[in-house]
mmCIF file of C-alpha atoms in Angstrom:
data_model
loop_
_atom_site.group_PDB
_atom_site.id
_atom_site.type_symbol
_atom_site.label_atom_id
_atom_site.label_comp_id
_atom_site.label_asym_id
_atom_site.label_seq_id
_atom_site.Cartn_x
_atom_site.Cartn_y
_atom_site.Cartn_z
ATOM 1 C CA UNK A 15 0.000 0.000 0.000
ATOM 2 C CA UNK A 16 1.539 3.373 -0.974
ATOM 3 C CA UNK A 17 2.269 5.621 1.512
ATOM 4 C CA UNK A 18 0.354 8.457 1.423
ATOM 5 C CA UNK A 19 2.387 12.043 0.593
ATOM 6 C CA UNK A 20 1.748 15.202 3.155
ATOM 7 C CA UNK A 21 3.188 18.762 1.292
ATOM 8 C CA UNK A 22 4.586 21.307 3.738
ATOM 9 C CA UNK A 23 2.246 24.222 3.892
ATOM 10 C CA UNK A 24 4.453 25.972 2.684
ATOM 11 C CA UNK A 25 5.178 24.167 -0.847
ATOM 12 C CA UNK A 26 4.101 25.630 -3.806
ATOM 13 C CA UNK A 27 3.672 22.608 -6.611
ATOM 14 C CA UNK A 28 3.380 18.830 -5.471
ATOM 15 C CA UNK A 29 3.563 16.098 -7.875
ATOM 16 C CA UNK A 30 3.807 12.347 -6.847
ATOM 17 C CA UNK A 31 6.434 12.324 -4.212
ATOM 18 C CA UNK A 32 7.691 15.419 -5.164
ATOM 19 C CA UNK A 33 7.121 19.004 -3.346
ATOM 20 C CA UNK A 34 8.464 22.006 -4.422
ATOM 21 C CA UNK A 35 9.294 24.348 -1.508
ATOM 22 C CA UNK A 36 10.064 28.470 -1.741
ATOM 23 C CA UNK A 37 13.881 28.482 -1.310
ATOM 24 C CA UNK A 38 14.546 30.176 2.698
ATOM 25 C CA UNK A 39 15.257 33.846 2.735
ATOM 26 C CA UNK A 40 16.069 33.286 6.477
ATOM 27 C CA UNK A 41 19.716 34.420 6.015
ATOM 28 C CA UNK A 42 19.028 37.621 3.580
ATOM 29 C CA UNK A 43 16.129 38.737 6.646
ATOM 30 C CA UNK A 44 18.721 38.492 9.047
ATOM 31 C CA UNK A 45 21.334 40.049 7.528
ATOM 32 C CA UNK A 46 18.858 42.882 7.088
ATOM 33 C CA UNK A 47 17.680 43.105 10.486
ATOM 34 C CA UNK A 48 21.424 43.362 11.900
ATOM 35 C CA UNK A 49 22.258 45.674 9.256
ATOM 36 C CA UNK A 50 20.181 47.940 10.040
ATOM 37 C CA UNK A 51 21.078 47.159 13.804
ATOM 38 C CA UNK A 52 24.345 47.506 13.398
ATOM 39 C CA UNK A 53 24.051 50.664 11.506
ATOM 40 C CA UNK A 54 22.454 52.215 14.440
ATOM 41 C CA UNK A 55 24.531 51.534 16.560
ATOM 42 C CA UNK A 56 27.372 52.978 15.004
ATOM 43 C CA UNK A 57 26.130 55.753 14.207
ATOM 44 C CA UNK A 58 25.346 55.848 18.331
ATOM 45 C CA UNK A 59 29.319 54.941 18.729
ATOM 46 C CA UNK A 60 30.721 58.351 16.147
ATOM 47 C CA UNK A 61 28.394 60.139 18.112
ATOM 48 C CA UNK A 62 30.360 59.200 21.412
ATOM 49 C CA UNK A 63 33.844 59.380 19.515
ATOM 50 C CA UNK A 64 32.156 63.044 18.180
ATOM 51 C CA UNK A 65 32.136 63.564 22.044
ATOM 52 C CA UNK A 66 36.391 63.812 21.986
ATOM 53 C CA UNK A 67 36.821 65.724 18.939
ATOM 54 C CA UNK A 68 37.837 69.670 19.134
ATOM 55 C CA UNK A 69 36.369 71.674 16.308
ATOM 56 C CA UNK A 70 39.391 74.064 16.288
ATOM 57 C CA UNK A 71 41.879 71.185 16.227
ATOM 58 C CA UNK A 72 39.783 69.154 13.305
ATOM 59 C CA UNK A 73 39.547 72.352 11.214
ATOM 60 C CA UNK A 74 43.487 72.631 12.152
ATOM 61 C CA UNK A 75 43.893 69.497 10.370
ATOM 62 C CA UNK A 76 42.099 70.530 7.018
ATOM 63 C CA UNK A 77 43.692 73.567 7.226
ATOM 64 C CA UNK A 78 47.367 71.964 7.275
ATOM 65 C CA UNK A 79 46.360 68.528 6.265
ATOM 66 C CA UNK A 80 50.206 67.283 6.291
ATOM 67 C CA UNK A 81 48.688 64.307 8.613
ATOM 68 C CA UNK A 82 45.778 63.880 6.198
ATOM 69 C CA UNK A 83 48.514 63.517 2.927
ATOM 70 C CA UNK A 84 50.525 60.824 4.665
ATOM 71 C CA UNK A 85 47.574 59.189 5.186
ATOM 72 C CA UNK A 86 46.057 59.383 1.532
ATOM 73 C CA UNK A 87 49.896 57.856 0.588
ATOM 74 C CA UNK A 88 49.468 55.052 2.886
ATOM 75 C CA UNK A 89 45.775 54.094 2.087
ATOM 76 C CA UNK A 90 45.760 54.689 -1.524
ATOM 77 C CA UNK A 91 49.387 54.401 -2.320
ATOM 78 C CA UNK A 92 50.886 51.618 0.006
ATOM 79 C CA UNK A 93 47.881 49.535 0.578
ATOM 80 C CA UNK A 94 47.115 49.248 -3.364
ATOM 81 C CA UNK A 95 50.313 48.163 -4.142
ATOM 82 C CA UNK A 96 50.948 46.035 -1.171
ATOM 83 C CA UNK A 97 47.822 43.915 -2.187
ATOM 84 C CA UNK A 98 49.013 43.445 -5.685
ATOM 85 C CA UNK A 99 52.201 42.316 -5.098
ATOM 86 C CA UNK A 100 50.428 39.571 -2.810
ATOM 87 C CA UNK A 101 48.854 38.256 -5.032
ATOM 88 C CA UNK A 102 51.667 38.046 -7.535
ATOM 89 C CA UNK A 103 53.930 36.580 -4.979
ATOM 90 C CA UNK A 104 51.300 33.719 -3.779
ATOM 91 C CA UNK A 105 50.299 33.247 -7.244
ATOM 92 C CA UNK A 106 46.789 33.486 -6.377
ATOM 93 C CA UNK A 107 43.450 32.772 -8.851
ATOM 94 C CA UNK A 108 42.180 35.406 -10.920
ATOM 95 C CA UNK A 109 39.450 36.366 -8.896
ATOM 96 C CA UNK A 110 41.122 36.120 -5.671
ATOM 97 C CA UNK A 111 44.132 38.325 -7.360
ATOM 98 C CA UNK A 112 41.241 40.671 -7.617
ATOM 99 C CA UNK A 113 39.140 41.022 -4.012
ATOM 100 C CA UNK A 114 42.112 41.225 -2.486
ATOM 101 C CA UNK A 115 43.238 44.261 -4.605
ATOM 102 C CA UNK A 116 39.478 45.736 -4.081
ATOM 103 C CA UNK A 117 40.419 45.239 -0.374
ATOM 104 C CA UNK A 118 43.517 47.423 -0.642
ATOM 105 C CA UNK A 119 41.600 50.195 -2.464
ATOM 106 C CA UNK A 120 38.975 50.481 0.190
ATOM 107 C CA UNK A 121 38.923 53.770 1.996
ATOM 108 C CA UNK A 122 39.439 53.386 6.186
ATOM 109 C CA UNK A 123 36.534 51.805 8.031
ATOM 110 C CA UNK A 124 34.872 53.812 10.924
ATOM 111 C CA UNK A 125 36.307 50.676 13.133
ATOM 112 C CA UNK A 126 39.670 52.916 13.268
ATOM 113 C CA UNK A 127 38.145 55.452 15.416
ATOM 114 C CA UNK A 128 37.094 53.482 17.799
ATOM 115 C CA UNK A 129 40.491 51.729 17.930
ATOM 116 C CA UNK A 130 42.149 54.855 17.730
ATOM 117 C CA UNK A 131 40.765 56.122 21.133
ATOM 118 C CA UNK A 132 41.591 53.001 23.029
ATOM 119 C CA UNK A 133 45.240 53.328 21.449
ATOM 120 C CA UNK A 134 44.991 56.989 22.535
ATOM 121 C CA UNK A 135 45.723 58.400 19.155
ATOM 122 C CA UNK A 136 45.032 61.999 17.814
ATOM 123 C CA UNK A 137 40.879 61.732 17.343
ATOM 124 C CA UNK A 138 40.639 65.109 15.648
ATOM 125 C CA UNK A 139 43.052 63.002 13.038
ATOM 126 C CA UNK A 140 41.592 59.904 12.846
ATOM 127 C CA UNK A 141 38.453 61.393 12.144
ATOM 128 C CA UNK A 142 38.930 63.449 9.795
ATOM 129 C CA UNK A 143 41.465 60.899 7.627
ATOM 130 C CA UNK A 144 38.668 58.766 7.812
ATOM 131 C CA UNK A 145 36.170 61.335 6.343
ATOM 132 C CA UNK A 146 38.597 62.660 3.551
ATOM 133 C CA UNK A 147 39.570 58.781 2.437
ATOM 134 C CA UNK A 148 35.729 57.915 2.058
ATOM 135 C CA UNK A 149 35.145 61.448 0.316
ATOM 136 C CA UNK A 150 38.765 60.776 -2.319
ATOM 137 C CA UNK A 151 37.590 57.158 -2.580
ATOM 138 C CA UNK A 152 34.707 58.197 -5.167
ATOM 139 C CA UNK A 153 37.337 58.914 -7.704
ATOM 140 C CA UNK A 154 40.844 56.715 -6.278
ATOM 141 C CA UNK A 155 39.128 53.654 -6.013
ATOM 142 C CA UNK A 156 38.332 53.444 -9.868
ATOM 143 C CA UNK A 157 42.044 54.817 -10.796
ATOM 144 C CA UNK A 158 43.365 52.139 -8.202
ATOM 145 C CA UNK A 159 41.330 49.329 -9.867
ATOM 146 C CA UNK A 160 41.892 50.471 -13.553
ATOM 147 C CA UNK A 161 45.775 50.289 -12.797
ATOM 148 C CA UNK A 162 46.062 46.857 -10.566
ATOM 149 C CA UNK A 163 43.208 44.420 -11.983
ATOM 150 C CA UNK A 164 44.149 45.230 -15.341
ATOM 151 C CA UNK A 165 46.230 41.981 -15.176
ATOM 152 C CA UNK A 166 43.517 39.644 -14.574
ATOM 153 C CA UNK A 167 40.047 41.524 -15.689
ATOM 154 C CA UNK A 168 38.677 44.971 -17.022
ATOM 155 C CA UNK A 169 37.607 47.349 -14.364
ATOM 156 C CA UNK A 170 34.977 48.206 -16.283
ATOM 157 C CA UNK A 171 33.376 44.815 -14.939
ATOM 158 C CA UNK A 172 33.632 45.725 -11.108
ATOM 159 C CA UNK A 173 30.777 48.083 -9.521
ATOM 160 C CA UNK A 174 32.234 50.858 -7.083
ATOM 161 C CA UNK A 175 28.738 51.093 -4.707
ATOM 162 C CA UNK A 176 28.670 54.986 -4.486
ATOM 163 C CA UNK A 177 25.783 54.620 -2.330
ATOM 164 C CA UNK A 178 27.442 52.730 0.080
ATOM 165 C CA UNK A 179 30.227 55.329 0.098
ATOM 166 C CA UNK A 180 27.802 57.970 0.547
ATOM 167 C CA UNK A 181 25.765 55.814 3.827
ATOM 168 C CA UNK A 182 29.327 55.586 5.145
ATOM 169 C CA UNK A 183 29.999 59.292 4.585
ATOM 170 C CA UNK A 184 27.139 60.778 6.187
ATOM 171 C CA UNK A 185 27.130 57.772 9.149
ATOM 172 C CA UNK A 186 30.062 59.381 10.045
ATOM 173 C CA UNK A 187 29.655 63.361 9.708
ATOM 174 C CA UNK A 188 26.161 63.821 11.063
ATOM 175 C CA UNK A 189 26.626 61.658 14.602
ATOM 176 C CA UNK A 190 30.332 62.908 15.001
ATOM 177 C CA UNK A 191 28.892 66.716 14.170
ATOM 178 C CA UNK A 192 26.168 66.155 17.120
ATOM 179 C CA UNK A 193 28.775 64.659 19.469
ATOM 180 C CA UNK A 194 31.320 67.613 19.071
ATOM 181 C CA UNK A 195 27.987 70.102 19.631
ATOM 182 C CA UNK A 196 27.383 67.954 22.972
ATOM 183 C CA UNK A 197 30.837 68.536 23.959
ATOM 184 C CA UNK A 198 30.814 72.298 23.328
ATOM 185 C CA UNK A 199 27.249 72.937 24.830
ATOM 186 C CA UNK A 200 27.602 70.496 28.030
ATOM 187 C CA UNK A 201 31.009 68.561 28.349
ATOM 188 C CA UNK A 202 30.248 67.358 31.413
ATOM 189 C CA UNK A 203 27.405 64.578 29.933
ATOM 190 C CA UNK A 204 29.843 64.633 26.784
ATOM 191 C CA UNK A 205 32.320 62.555 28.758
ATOM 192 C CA UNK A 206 29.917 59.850 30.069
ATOM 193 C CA UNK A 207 28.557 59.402 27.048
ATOM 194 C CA UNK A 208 32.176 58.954 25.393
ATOM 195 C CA UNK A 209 32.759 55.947 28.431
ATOM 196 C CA UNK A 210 29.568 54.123 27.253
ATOM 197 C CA UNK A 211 30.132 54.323 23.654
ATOM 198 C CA UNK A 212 33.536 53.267 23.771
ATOM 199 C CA UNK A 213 33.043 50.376 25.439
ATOM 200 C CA UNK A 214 30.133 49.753 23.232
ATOM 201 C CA UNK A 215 32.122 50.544 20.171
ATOM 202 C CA UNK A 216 34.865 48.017 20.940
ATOM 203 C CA UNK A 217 31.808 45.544 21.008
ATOM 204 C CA UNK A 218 30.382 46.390 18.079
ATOM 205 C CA UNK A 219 33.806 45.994 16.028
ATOM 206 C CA UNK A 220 33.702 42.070 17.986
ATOM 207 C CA UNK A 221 30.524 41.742 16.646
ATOM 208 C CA UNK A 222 30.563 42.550 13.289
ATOM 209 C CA UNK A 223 33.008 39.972 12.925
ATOM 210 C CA UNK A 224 31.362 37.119 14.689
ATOM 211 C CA UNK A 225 28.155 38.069 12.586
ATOM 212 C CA UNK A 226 29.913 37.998 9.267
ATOM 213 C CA UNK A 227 31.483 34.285 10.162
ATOM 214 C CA UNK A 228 28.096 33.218 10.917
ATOM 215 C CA UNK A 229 26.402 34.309 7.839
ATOM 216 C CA UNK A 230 28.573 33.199 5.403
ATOM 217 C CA UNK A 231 30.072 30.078 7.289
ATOM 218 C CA UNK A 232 29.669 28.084 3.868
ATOM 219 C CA UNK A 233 32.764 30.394 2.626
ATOM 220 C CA UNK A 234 35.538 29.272 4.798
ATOM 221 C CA UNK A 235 36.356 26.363 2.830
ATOM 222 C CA UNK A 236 39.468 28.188 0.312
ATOM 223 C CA UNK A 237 43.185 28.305 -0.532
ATOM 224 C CA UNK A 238 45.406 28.314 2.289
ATOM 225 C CA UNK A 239 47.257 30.890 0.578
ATOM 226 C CA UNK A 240 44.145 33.757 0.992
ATOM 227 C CA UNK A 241 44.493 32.867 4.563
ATOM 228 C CA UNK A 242 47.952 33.662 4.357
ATOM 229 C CA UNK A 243 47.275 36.427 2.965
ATOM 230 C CA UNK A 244 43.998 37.635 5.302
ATOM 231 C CA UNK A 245 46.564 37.200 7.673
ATOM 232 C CA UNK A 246 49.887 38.862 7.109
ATOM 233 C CA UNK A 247 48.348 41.620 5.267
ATOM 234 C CA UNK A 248 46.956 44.080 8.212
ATOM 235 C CA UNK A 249 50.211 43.785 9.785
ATOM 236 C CA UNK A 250 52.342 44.759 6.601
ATOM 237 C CA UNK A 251 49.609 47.633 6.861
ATOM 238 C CA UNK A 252 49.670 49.264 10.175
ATOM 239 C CA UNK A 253 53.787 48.247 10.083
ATOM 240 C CA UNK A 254 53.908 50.737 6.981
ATOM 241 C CA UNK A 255 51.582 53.268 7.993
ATOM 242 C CA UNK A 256 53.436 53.788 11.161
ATOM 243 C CA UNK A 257 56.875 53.563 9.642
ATOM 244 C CA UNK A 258 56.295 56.170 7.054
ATOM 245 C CA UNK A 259 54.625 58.253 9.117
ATOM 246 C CA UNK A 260 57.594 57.853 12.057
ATOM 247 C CA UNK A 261 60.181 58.424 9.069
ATOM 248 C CA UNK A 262 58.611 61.960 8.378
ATOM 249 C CA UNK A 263 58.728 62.565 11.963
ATOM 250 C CA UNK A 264 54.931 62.852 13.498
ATOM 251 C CA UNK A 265 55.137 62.510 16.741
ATOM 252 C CA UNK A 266 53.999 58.509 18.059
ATOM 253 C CA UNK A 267 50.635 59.587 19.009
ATOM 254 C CA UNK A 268 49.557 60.899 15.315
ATOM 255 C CA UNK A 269 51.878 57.731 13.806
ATOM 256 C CA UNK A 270 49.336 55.463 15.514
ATOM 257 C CA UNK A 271 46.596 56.947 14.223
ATOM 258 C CA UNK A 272 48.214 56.858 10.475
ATOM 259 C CA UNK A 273 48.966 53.330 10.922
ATOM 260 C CA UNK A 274 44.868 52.570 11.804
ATOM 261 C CA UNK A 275 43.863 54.317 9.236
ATOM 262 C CA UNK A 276 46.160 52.678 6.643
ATOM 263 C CA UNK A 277 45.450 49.154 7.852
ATOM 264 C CA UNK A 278 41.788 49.738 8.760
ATOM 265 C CA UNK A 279 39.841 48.582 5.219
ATOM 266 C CA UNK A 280 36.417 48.943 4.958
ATOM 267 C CA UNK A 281 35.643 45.692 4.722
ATOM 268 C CA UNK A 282 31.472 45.453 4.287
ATOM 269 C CA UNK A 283 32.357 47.746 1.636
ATOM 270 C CA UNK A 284 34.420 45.304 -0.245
ATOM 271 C CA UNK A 285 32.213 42.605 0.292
ATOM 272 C CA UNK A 286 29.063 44.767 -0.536
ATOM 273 C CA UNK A 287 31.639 45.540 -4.306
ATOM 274 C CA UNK A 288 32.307 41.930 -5.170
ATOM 275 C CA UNK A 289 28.288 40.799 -4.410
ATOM 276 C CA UNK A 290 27.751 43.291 -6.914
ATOM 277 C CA UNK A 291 30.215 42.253 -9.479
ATOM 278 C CA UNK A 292 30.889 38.951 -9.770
ATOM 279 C CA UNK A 293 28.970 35.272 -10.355
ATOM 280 C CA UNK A 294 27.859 33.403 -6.902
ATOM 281 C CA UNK A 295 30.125 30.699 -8.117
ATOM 282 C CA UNK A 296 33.155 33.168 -8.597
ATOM 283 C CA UNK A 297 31.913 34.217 -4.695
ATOM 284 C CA UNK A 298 32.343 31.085 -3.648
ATOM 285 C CA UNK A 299 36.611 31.106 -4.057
ATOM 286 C CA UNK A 300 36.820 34.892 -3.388
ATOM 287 C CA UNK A 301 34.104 35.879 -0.255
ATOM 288 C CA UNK A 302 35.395 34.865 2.279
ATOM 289 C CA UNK A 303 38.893 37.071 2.026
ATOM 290 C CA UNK A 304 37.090 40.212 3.689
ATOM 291 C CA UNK A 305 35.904 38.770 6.177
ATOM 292 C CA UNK A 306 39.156 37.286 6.930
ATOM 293 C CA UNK A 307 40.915 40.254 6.525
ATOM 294 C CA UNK A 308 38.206 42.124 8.721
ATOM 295 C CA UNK A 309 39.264 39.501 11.549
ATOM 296 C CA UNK A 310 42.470 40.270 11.532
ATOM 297 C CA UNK A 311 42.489 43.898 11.392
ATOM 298 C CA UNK A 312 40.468 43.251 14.445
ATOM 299 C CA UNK A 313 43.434 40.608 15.614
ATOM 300 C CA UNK A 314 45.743 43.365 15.223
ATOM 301 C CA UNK A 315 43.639 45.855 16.962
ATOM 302 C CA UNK A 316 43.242 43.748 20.130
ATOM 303 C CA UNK A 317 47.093 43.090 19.973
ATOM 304 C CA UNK A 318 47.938 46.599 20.382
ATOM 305 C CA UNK A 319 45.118 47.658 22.971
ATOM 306 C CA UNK A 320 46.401 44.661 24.901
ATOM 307 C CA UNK A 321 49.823 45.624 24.597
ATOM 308 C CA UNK A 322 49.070 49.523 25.219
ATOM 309 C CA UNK A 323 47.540 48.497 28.582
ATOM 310 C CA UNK A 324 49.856 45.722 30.170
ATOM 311 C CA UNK A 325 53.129 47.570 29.450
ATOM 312 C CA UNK A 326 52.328 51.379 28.447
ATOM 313 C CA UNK A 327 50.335 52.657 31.348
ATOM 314 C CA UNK A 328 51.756 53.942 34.263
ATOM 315 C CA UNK A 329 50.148 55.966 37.309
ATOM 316 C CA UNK A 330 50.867 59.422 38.818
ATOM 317 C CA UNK A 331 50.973 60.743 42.039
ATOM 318 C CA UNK A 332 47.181 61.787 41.621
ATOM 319 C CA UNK A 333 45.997 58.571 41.136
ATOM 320 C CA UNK A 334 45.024 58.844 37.504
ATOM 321 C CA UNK A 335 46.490 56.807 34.345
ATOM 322 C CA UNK A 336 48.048 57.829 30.909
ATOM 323 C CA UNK A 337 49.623 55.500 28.663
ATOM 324 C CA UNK A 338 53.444 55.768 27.925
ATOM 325 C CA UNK A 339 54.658 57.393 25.198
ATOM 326 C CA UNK A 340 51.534 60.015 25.895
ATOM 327 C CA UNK A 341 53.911 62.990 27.197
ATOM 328 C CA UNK A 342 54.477 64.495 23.565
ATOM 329 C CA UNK A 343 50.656 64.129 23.095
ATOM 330 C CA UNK A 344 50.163 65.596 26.190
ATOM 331 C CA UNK A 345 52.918 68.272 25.435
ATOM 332 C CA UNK A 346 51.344 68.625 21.555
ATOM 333 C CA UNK A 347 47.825 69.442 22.505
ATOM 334 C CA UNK A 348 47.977 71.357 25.583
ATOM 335 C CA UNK A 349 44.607 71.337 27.776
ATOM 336 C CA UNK A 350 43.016 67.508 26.811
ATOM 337 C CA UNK A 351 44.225 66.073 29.885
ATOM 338 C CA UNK A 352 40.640 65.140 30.753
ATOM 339 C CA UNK A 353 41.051 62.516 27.463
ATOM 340 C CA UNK A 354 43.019 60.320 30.176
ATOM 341 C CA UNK A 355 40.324 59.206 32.523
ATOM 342 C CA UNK A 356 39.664 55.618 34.409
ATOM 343 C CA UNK A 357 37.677 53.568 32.588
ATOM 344 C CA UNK A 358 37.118 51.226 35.122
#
């Protein structure tokens, strides 16, 4: 006696034994509820960071933007070139050759602000480095592409996401413009709100990363040579970026910040670039590099926070704390001693 066939609700044509069921969407729901989670909350976190940046000392930097220019050389000179000659040393697929390079031409990702305070670098900097390399990034990334992927493909055939650019752009002007007003119109609340988003920043940078191994889990299967790559290449990053800033002599502070910003990719970006561009099965040998790369960066990050904390920081006769190396900071911008509070 056959036995008898029971459709899901759900299915949509049943034949015999055979049901067809809607494909799940579960994965492209959820990555649209914690986008737009995610992007509320960091636009919550530049508003905090907002809270430690001085508008005379930001327009400073515009004004002489020598800090700004080493930074455009490391992020759209060094990184570029750094990622192409990766992937001509490892000998890497076509495709591969080519997210990787898209990697290299992405502008800074907000996550380098965040870091940057922990590491007590120059905000006013680090901000504004990471405004101007989203703003040049309209026209550099194309220029970048059309010179390094002209090996493997036409640049014609990847799709620079303006929008994106533009989302990035304004999620980090408008909350870092109300945080600076908060500072100037009641500094007091300005500075608790800076402790809680900090701490909530450095979170958010943790999760993004868990989220994106989650989600696209299926990727992680790939050449050991991308994860060579994913891995080595934020520290041949921030190593540059503080080396060629130390070698025109900034002072350490403003050289950490430069190297953040130049090893700091903005790496939804690049993944948002190659959804766009390429074939799902050409995704399948190339996705998972920014989120491996994103890791990393964070790897780095944690490294140097770490290190900052166990073997920079050493207390005064008042009680409070200030990381080593701080005195030419200190000495450099007269007045933000209140940037060195407990965070306990």
């Amino acid at each position: 006696m056959p036995t008898e066939v029971v459709c899901l609700s759900n299915a949509t044509v049943c034949s015999g034994t055979d049901c067809l069921v809607p494909p799940s969407n579960f994965n492209d729901i959820l990555s649209l509820v914690l986008s737009i989670v995610l992007t509320t909350m960091l636009a919550m976190v530049m508003f905090a960071m907002g809270c430690t940046v001085d508008a005379k000392k930001l327009w400073g930097h515009i004004k002489r933007p020598w800090g700004i220019f080493i930074g455009f050389l490391c992020q759209f000179g060094i990184m570029p070139f750094t990622a192409f000659a990766l992937s001509l040393a490892f000998n890497v697929l076509p495709v591969q050759a080519i997210v990787i390079i898209i990697m290299g031409c992405c502008p800074g990702g907000s996550s380098s602000n965040i870091i940057c305070f922990w590491l007590d670098g120059d905000m006013d900097l680090s901000i504004s480095m990471t405004a101007c390399s989203s703003i040049l990034a309209l026209g550099m990334m194309p220029l970048c592409l059309l010179i390094y992927t002209s090996l493997w493909t036409s640049a014609d055939t990847i799709q620079i996401p303006y929008d994106s650019i533009g989302i990035t752009l304004v999620s980090i002007l408008i909350p870092v413009a109300l945080g600076m007003y908060l500072k100037h119109k009641k500094p007091l609340l300005a500075k608790k709100v800076l402790k809680v988003g900090s701490i909530v920043g450095f979170a958010l940078i943790i999760i993004i990363a868990v989220v994106g191994g989650v989600l696209y889990q299926s990727s992680w299967t790939i050449a050991p040579s991308l994860w060579i790559i994913g891995t080595i290449y934020p520290f041949i990053g921030f190593g540059l970026g503080f080396g060629l800033a130390r070698f025109v002599g900034q002072p350490w502070y403003r050289c950490r910040t430069i190297a953040l910003e130049t090893g700091f990719q903005n790496a939804q970006l690049c993944s948002t670039i190659v959804q766009l561009s390429f074939s799902p099965a050409e995704l399948e040998v190339m996705f998972a590099f920014p989120l491996i790369y994103s890791i990393f960066q964070l790897v780095v990050a944690l490294m140097s926070v770490g290190g900052e904390s166990l073997t920079c920081r050493h207390t005064n006769s008042q009680g409070w704390t200030m990381p080593k190396g701080s005195q030419d900071q200190v000495e450099a911008r007269p007045g933000q001693m209140e940037h060195y509070s407990k965070l306990e």
